[in-house]
PDB file of C-alpha atoms in Angstrom:
ATOM      1  CA  LEU H   1      25.256   6.473  -2.214  1.00 49.00           C
ATOM      2  CA  ALA H   2      25.128   6.727  -5.994  1.00 56.00           C
ATOM      3  CA  LYS H   3      23.526   9.859  -7.384  1.00 81.00           C
ATOM      4  CA  THR H   4      21.790   9.750 -10.733  1.00 89.00           C
ATOM      5  CA  THR H   5      21.635  12.294 -13.532  1.00 92.00           C
ATOM      6  CA  GLN H   6      19.101  12.081 -16.342  1.00 94.00           C
ATOM      7  CA  PRO H   7      17.831  14.550 -18.947  1.00 96.00           C
ATOM      8  CA  ILE H   8      15.003  16.756 -17.775  1.00 94.00           C
ATOM      9  CA  SER H   9      12.985  16.224 -20.945  1.00 97.00           C
ATOM     10  CA  MET H  10      12.951  14.440 -24.275  1.00 97.00           C
ATOM     11  CA  ASP H  11      10.580  14.272 -27.187  1.00 96.00           C
ATOM     12  CA  SER H  12      10.066  11.849 -30.003  1.00 97.00           C
ATOM     13  CA  TYR H  13       7.466  10.620 -32.467  1.00 97.00           C
ATOM     14  CA  GLU H  14       5.179   7.647 -32.630  1.00 97.00           C
ATOM     15  CA  GLY H  15       6.829   4.504 -33.931  1.00 96.00           C
ATOM     16  CA  GLN H  16      10.334   5.598 -33.016  1.00 97.00           C
ATOM     17  CA  GLU H  17      12.673   3.915 -30.558  1.00 97.00           C
ATOM     18  CA  VAL H  18      13.458   6.101 -27.550  1.00 98.00           C
ATOM     19  CA  ASN H  19      16.550   5.765 -25.422  1.00 98.00           C
ATOM     20  CA  ILE H  20      16.826   7.527 -22.072  1.00 97.00           C
ATOM     21  CA  THR H  21      20.243   7.491 -20.465  1.00 96.00           C
ATOM     22  CA  CYS H  22      20.933   7.778 -16.750  1.00 95.00           C
ATOM     23  CA  SER H  23      24.392   8.551 -15.387  1.00 95.00           C
ATOM     24  CA  HIS H  24      25.457   7.067 -12.055  1.00 91.00           C
ATOM     25  CA  ASN H  25      29.221   7.496 -11.850  1.00 91.00           C
ATOM     26  CA  ASN H  26      29.461   6.499  -8.195  1.00 89.00           C
ATOM     27  CA  ILE H  27      27.466   3.277  -8.436  1.00 89.00           C
ATOM     28  CA  ALA H  28      28.526   0.709  -5.836  1.00 87.00           C
ATOM     29  CA  THR H  29      29.171  -2.969  -6.329  1.00 89.00           C
ATOM     30  CA  ASN H  30      25.912  -4.027  -4.700  1.00 83.00           C
ATOM     31  CA  ASP H  31      23.728  -1.378  -6.353  1.00 86.00           C
ATOM     32  CA  TYR H  32      20.909  -2.276  -8.724  1.00 88.00           C
ATOM     33  CA  ILE H  33      19.408   0.010 -11.370  1.00 90.00           C
ATOM     34  CA  THR H  34      15.647   0.391 -11.448  1.00 90.00           C
ATOM     35  CA  TRP H  35      13.405   2.421 -13.745  1.00 93.00           C
ATOM     36  CA  TYR H  36       9.903   3.633 -12.967  1.00 94.00           C
ATOM     37  CA  GLN H  37       7.274   5.272 -15.195  1.00 96.00           C
ATOM     38  CA  GLN H  38       4.741   7.849 -14.038  1.00 96.00           C
ATOM     39  CA  PHE H  39       1.678   8.972 -15.965  1.00 95.00           C
ATOM     40  CA  PRO H  40      -0.088  12.238 -15.096  1.00 89.00           C
ATOM     41  CA  SER H  41      -2.251  12.000 -11.984  1.00 87.00           C
ATOM     42  CA  GLN H  42      -0.916   8.542 -11.135  1.00 92.00           C
ATOM     43  CA  GLY H  43       1.786   7.123  -8.924  1.00 93.00           C
ATOM     44  CA  PRO H  44       4.989   5.738 -10.441  1.00 93.00           C
ATOM     45  CA  ARG H  45       5.029   2.133 -11.553  1.00 93.00           C
ATOM     46  CA  PHE H  46       7.947  -0.258 -11.930  1.00 91.00           C
ATOM     47  CA  ILE H  47       9.217  -0.813 -15.482  1.00 93.00           C
ATOM     48  CA  ILE H  48      12.464  -2.742 -15.337  1.00 93.00           C
ATOM     49  CA  GLN H  49      15.465  -3.517 -13.156  1.00 91.00           C
ATOM     50  CA  GLY H  50      18.968  -4.752 -13.854  1.00 91.00           C
ATOM     51  CA  TYR H  51      22.464  -5.207 -12.497  1.00 92.00           C
ATOM     52  CA  LYS H  52      24.624  -5.563 -15.605  1.00 90.00           C
ATOM     53  CA  THR H  53      24.522  -6.207 -19.383  1.00 89.00           C
ATOM     54  CA  LYS H  54      21.018  -6.296 -20.808  1.00 94.00           C
ATOM     55  CA  VAL H  55      17.578  -6.949 -19.418  1.00 93.00           C
ATOM     56  CA  THR H  56      14.436  -7.118 -21.531  1.00 94.00           C
ATOM     57  CA  ASN H  57      10.781  -7.477 -20.675  1.00 93.00           C
ATOM     58  CA  GLU H  58       7.505  -6.872 -22.460  1.00 92.00           C
ATOM     59  CA  VAL H  59       7.722  -3.127 -21.892  1.00 91.00           C
ATOM     60  CA  ALA H  60      11.345  -2.087 -22.317  1.00 96.00           C
ATOM     61  CA  SER H  61      14.989  -3.022 -22.437  1.00 97.00           C
ATOM     62  CA  LEU H  62      17.709  -1.898 -20.068  1.00 97.00           C
ATOM     63  CA  PHE H  63      21.286  -1.679 -21.265  1.00 97.00           C
ATOM     64  CA  ILE H  64      24.087  -1.472 -18.707  1.00 96.00           C
ATOM     65  CA  PRO H  65      27.713  -1.209 -19.882  1.00 96.00           C
ATOM     66  CA  ALA H  66      30.501  -3.112 -18.197  1.00 95.00           C
ATOM     67  CA  ASP H  67      31.578  -0.189 -15.985  1.00 95.00           C
ATOM     68  CA  ARG H  68      27.952   0.307 -14.859  1.00 95.00           C
ATOM     69  CA  LYS H  69      28.448   4.079 -14.648  1.00 95.00           C
ATOM     70  CA  SER H  70      25.407   4.636 -16.819  1.00 95.00           C
ATOM     71  CA  SER H  71      22.352   2.803 -18.019  1.00 96.00           C
ATOM     72  CA  THR H  72      19.969   3.253 -20.934  1.00 97.00           C
ATOM     73  CA  LEU H  73      16.267   2.587 -20.898  1.00 97.00           C
ATOM     74  CA  SER H  74      15.087   1.676 -24.388  1.00 98.00           C
ATOM     75  CA  LEU H  75      11.440   1.914 -25.388  1.00 97.00           C
ATOM     76  CA  PRO H  76      10.767   0.258 -28.756  1.00 94.00           C
ATOM     77  CA  ARG H  77       8.278   1.801 -31.172  1.00 93.00           C
ATOM     78  CA  VAL H  78       6.767   4.324 -28.789  1.00 96.00           C
ATOM     79  CA  SER H  79       3.164   5.454 -28.939  1.00 96.00           C
ATOM     80  CA  LEU H  80       1.393   8.507 -27.597  1.00 96.00           C
ATOM     81  CA  SER H  81       0.580   6.547 -24.450  1.00 95.00           C
ATOM     82  CA  ASP H  82       4.277   6.349 -23.591  1.00 96.00           C
ATOM     83  CA  THR H  83       4.229  10.055 -22.766  1.00 97.00           C
ATOM     84  CA  ALA H  84       5.204  10.030 -19.103  1.00 97.00           C
ATOM     85  CA  VAL H  85       7.948  10.808 -16.606  1.00 96.00           C
ATOM     86  CA  TYR H  86      10.664   8.184 -16.326  1.00 97.00           C
ATOM     87  CA  TYR H  87      12.772   7.819 -13.177  1.00 94.00           C
ATOM     88  CA  CYS H  88      16.115   6.089 -12.761  1.00 92.00           C
ATOM     89  CA  LEU H  89      16.998   4.799  -9.299  1.00 89.00           C
ATOM     90  CA  VAL H  90      20.249   3.271  -8.093  1.00 86.00           C
ATOM     91  CA  ALA H  91      20.186   1.462  -4.775  1.00 80.00           C
ATOM     92  CA  PRO H  92      21.649  -1.581  -3.039  1.00 75.00           C
ATOM     93  CA  ALA H  93      19.733  -4.797  -2.650  1.00 66.00           C
ATOM     94  CA  SER H  94      19.357  -4.179   1.054  1.00 62.00           C
ATOM     95  CA  GLY H  95      20.285  -1.708   3.729  1.00 57.00           C
ATOM     96  CA  GLY H  96      20.282   1.225   1.375  1.00 56.00           C
ATOM     97  CA  GLY H  97      18.167   3.406   3.547  1.00 59.00           C
ATOM     98  CA  ALA H  98      16.322   6.416   2.302  1.00 58.00           C
ATOM     99  CA  ASP H  99      19.033   7.728  -0.017  1.00 58.00           C
ATOM    100  CA  GLY H 100      18.465   4.875  -2.405  1.00 62.00           C
ATOM    101  CA  LEU H 101      14.865   5.875  -2.809  1.00 71.00           C
ATOM    102  CA  THR H 102      15.450   9.319  -4.312  1.00 74.00           C
ATOM    103  CA  PHE H 103      13.278   9.620  -7.400  1.00 80.00           C
ATOM    104  CA  GLY H 104      14.119  13.249  -8.155  1.00 77.00           C
ATOM    105  CA  LYS H 105      12.478  14.963 -11.109  1.00 82.00           C
ATOM    106  CA  GLY H 106      12.927  12.235 -13.703  1.00 92.00           C
ATOM    107  CA  THR H 107      12.837  12.620 -17.489  1.00 96.00           C
ATOM    108  CA  HIS H 108       9.694  14.026 -19.061  1.00 96.00           C
ATOM    109  CA  LEU H 109       9.187  12.091 -22.290  1.00 98.00           C
ATOM    110  CA  ILE H 110       6.738  13.589 -24.778  1.00 97.00           C
ATOM    111  CA  ILE H 111       5.635  11.549 -27.769  1.00 97.00           C
ATOM    112  CA  GLN H 112       4.126  13.398 -30.702  1.00 96.00           C
ATOM    113  CA  PRO H 113       2.007  11.999 -33.526  1.00 95.00           C
TER     114      PRO H 113
ATOM    115  CA  ASP V   1      -5.993  -7.129  -5.347  1.00 66.00           C
ATOM    116  CA  ALA V   2      -7.186  -3.549  -4.940  1.00 81.00           C
ATOM    117  CA  GLY V   3      -3.696  -2.144  -4.843  1.00 94.00           C
ATOM    118  CA  VAL V   4      -2.550   0.578  -2.485  1.00 96.00           C
ATOM    119  CA  ILE V   5      -5.489   2.668  -1.343  1.00 97.00           C
ATOM    120  CA  GLN V   6      -5.171   6.304  -0.341  1.00 97.00           C
ATOM    121  CA  SER V   7      -7.736   8.701   1.031  1.00 97.00           C
ATOM    122  CA  PRO V   8      -8.793  11.320   0.481  1.00 97.00           C
ATOM    123  CA  ARG V   9      -7.882  11.773  -3.191  1.00 96.00           C
ATOM    124  CA  HIS V  10      -8.149  15.528  -2.885  1.00 97.00           C
ATOM    125  CA  GLU V  11      -7.904  17.745   0.165  1.00 97.00           C
ATOM    126  CA  VAL V  12      -8.290  21.484   0.338  1.00 98.00           C
ATOM    127  CA  THR V  13      -7.709  23.143   3.667  1.00 97.00           C
ATOM    128  CA  GLU V  14      -6.736  26.448   5.152  1.00 97.00           C
ATOM    129  CA  MET V  15      -3.404  27.351   6.616  1.00 97.00           C
ATOM    130  CA  GLY V  16      -3.112  26.295  10.236  1.00 97.00           C
ATOM    131  CA  GLN V  17      -5.507  23.380   9.989  1.00 97.00           C
ATOM    132  CA  GLU V  18      -4.578  19.785  10.732  1.00 97.00           C
ATOM    133  CA  VAL V  19      -4.467  17.442   7.759  1.00 98.00           C
ATOM    134  CA  THR V  20      -4.499  13.647   7.944  1.00 98.00           C
ATOM    135  CA  LEU V  21      -3.741  11.494   4.941  1.00 98.00           C
ATOM    136  CA  ARG V  22      -4.483   7.793   5.000  1.00 98.00           C
ATOM    137  CA  CYS V  23      -3.027   4.751   3.328  1.00 98.00           C
ATOM    138  CA  LYS V  24      -3.884   1.080   3.142  1.00 98.00           C
ATOM    139  CA  PRO V  25      -0.978  -0.944   1.734  1.00 97.00           C
ATOM    140  CA  ILE V  26      -1.281  -4.119  -0.274  1.00 95.00           C
ATOM    141  CA  SER V  27      -1.918  -7.029   2.047  1.00 94.00           C
ATOM    142  CA  GLY V  28       1.221  -8.952   2.914  1.00 90.00           C
ATOM    143  CA  HIS V  29       3.641  -6.173   2.033  1.00 90.00           C
ATOM    144  CA  ASP V  30       6.302  -5.571   4.674  1.00 87.00           C
ATOM    145  CA  TYR V  31       7.351  -2.058   3.651  1.00 89.00           C
ATOM    146  CA  LEU V  32       5.335   1.151   3.474  1.00 93.00           C
ATOM    147  CA  PHE V  33       6.611   4.441   2.081  1.00 93.00           C
ATOM    148  CA  TRP V  34       5.325   8.006   2.104  1.00 96.00           C
ATOM    149  CA  TYR V  35       6.426  10.371  -0.680  1.00 95.00           C
ATOM    150  CA  ARG V  36       5.727  13.994  -1.558  1.00 95.00           C
ATOM    151  CA  GLN V  37       5.770  15.288  -5.121  1.00 94.00           C
ATOM    152  CA  THR V  38       6.068  18.900  -6.231  1.00 92.00           C
ATOM    153  CA  MET V  39       7.119  20.542  -9.468  1.00 88.00           C
ATOM    154  CA  MET V  40      10.100  22.158  -7.809  1.00 88.00           C
ATOM    155  CA  ARG V  41      11.531  19.184  -5.941  1.00 87.00           C
ATOM    156  CA  GLY V  42      10.180  16.178  -7.786  1.00 87.00           C
ATOM    157  CA  LEU V  43       9.319  13.009  -5.879  1.00 89.00           C
ATOM    158  CA  GLU V  44      10.827  12.933  -2.390  1.00 89.00           C
ATOM    159  CA  LEU V  45      10.763  10.163   0.186  1.00 90.00           C
ATOM    160  CA  LEU V  46       9.441  11.369   3.542  1.00 93.00           C
ATOM    161  CA  ILE V  47       9.485   8.238   5.686  1.00 93.00           C
ATOM    162  CA  TYR V  48       9.275   4.477   5.391  1.00 91.00           C
ATOM    163  CA  PHE V  49       8.210   1.646   7.664  1.00 92.00           C
ATOM    164  CA  ASN V  50       9.201  -2.005   7.902  1.00 89.00           C
ATOM    165  CA  ASN V  51       6.724  -4.270   9.659  1.00 90.00           C
ATOM    166  CA  ASN V  52       4.954  -1.204  11.084  1.00 93.00           C
ATOM    167  CA  VAL V  53       8.168   0.245  12.555  1.00 93.00           C
ATOM    168  CA  PRO V  54       9.521   3.569  11.204  1.00 93.00           C
ATOM    169  CA  ILE V  55      12.954   2.909   9.755  1.00 89.00           C
ATOM    170  CA  ASP V  56      14.014   6.236   8.296  1.00 86.00           C
ATOM    171  CA  ASP V  57      12.213   9.547   8.748  1.00 90.00           C
ATOM    172  CA  SER V  58      15.066  11.771   7.634  1.00 87.00           C
ATOM    173  CA  GLY V  59      12.967  13.007   4.743  1.00 89.00           C
ATOM    174  CA  MET V  60      10.246  14.438   6.970  1.00 92.00           C
ATOM    175  CA  PRO V  61      10.602  18.189   6.422  1.00 87.00           C
ATOM    176  CA  GLU V  62       9.954  19.346   9.967  1.00 86.00           C
ATOM    177  CA  ASP V  63       8.175  18.608  13.216  1.00 91.00           C
ATOM    178  CA  ARG V  64       4.840  19.596  11.742  1.00 96.00           C
ATOM    179  CA  PHE V  65       4.885  16.282   9.888  1.00 97.00           C
ATOM    180  CA  SER V  66       4.290  12.975  11.640  1.00 97.00           C
ATOM    181  CA  ALA V  67       3.515   9.472  10.421  1.00 97.00           C
ATOM    182  CA  LYS V  68       2.191   6.391  12.142  1.00 97.00           C
ATOM    183  CA  MET V  69       1.521   2.804  11.236  1.00 97.00           C
ATOM    184  CA  PRO V  70      -0.588   1.283  14.027  1.00 96.00           C
ATOM    185  CA  ASN V  71      -1.008  -2.008  12.168  1.00 95.00           C
ATOM    186  CA  ALA V  72       0.008  -3.758   8.973  1.00 94.00           C
ATOM    187  CA  SER V  73      -2.985  -2.505   7.032  1.00 95.00           C
ATOM    188  CA  PHE V  74      -3.087   1.186   7.863  1.00 96.00           C
ATOM    189  CA  SER V  75      -0.855   4.225   7.988  1.00 98.00           C
ATOM    190  CA  THR V  76      -1.398   7.944   8.425  1.00 98.00           C
ATOM    191  CA  LEU V  77       0.594  11.029   7.544  1.00 98.00           C
ATOM    192  CA  LYS V  78      -0.381  14.060   9.567  1.00 98.00           C
ATOM    193  CA  ILE V  79       0.521  17.691   9.063  1.00 97.00           C
ATOM    194  CA  GLN V  80      -0.200  20.020  11.955  1.00 97.00           C
ATOM    195  CA  PRO V  81      -0.378  22.928  11.433  1.00 96.00           C
ATOM    196  CA  SER V  82      -0.497  22.953   7.651  1.00 97.00           C
ATOM    197  CA  GLU V  83       1.115  25.693   5.565  1.00 96.00           C
ATOM    198  CA  PRO V  84       0.678  26.704   1.907  1.00 97.00           C
ATOM    199  CA  ARG V  85       4.129  25.314   1.068  1.00 96.00           C
ATOM    200  CA  ASP V  86       2.865  21.862   2.051  1.00 97.00           C
ATOM    201  CA  SER V  87       0.674  21.861  -1.047  1.00 97.00           C
ATOM    202  CA  ALA V  88       1.728  18.833  -3.079  1.00 97.00           C
ATOM    203  CA  VAL V  89       0.698  15.350  -4.127  1.00 97.00           C
ATOM    204  CA  TYR V  90       1.408  12.814  -1.400  1.00 98.00           C
ATOM    205  CA  PHE V  91       1.937   9.211  -2.443  1.00 97.00           C
ATOM    206  CA  CYS V  92       1.915   6.084  -0.376  1.00 96.00           C
ATOM    207  CA  ALA V  93       3.665   2.960  -1.671  1.00 94.00           C
ATOM    208  CA  SER V  94       4.206  -0.559  -0.371  1.00 92.00           C
ATOM    209  CA  SER V  95       6.735  -3.245  -1.163  1.00 87.00           C
ATOM    210  CA  PRO V  96       6.305  -6.996  -0.840  1.00 79.00           C
ATOM    211  CA  LEU V  97       9.645  -8.261   0.384  1.00 63.00           C
ATOM    212  CA  ALA V  98      12.116  -7.443   3.142  1.00 49.00           C
ATOM    213  CA  GLY V  99      14.909  -7.097   0.638  1.00 46.00           C
ATOM    214  CA  GLY V 100      15.462  -3.371   0.785  1.00 47.00           C
ATOM    215  CA  SER V 101      15.219  -0.558  -1.652  1.00 49.00           C
ATOM    216  CA  THR V 102      15.449  -2.511  -4.888  1.00 60.00           C
ATOM    217  CA  ASP V 103      12.203  -4.324  -4.294  1.00 68.00           C
ATOM    218  CA  THR V 104       9.397  -3.187  -6.533  1.00 81.00           C
ATOM    219  CA  GLN V 105       7.270  -0.500  -4.943  1.00 87.00           C
ATOM    220  CA  TYR V 106       3.566  -0.311  -5.667  1.00 91.00           C
ATOM    221  CA  PHE V 107       2.221   3.207  -5.507  1.00 94.00           C
ATOM    222  CA  GLY V 108      -1.224   4.422  -4.607  1.00 96.00           C
ATOM    223  CA  PRO V 109      -3.104   7.053  -6.641  1.00 95.00           C
ATOM    224  CA  GLY V 110      -1.932   9.873  -4.404  1.00 97.00           C
ATOM    225  CA  THR V 111      -3.624  12.606  -2.384  1.00 98.00           C
ATOM    226  CA  ARG V 112      -3.545  16.097  -3.878  1.00 97.00           C
ATOM    227  CA  LEU V 113      -3.276  18.521  -0.966  1.00 98.00           C
ATOM    228  CA  THR V 114      -3.934  22.217  -1.357  1.00 98.00           C
ATOM    229  CA  VAL V 115      -3.345  24.494   1.603  1.00 98.00           C
ATOM    230  CA  LEU V 116      -4.805  27.954   1.145  1.00 97.00           C
TER     231      LEU V 116
END
C-alpha cells in the first residue's frame, strides 16, 4: 500500500498562503488522498479528499498532478488558528485494511503573527 | 449529534493495573476505530470494527491489549496489565459508511492515559 512522506514541520505568517506537499510515489489506481487536521488536545478532523486534479472546499484546496505521485494541501490566507498538525492519508475506496489508515506524525504547521 | 464520546478523558494509574477505555460512536456509523497517539510514533491504528465485528487488529501492540464491541453503540479498549510505555492519548473514531478507509472518520476527544 502507498506510503506517504510529508515535512515534519512548517511555519508561516498570518495572511499568507501555505502549501503542504505529501509524496506518495507508490499510489495505486484505486487510492484516494485524504487530509486531516488536528488541533492540540483534540482528535483529527477531516479537511478534504480528492482523486485527481483539483478539489476545493470552504477550508482548503487540494492539488493532485496527473501522475498522482504527490499532492499539495493549500490553505489560503492562514490565521493563527490554523496552527495544527496536518496528516496526509492515501488509501483505496474499499478493502484497504489497516495500512490505509496510517496517520503517522503529520506536518506540524505553526502560524506566527 | 453529540459526536463520538470517550471516557474517561484522563486516566492515571499505576503499572500493573487494568485500564478500560470506553467509546460511544456516532449513531448509525458502521465502522469504529481505536488509535493511539504518542510523540515518538505519531497516530497509530490499533484495531477497527465493522458492524461490531473486529476486522483488523494487527495494530494491537501485544496480548495485554484487547478490544470489544458488544453492540453498535459501545466499545471498550482494555489494557491488562498496564505498563508505563502504554502512556499515550487513545482516540476512538467512527465512520458512517461501509465504503472502507476513505470514508470520513469522526474522532472523539481522546483519553489521556498515564501509567506510573
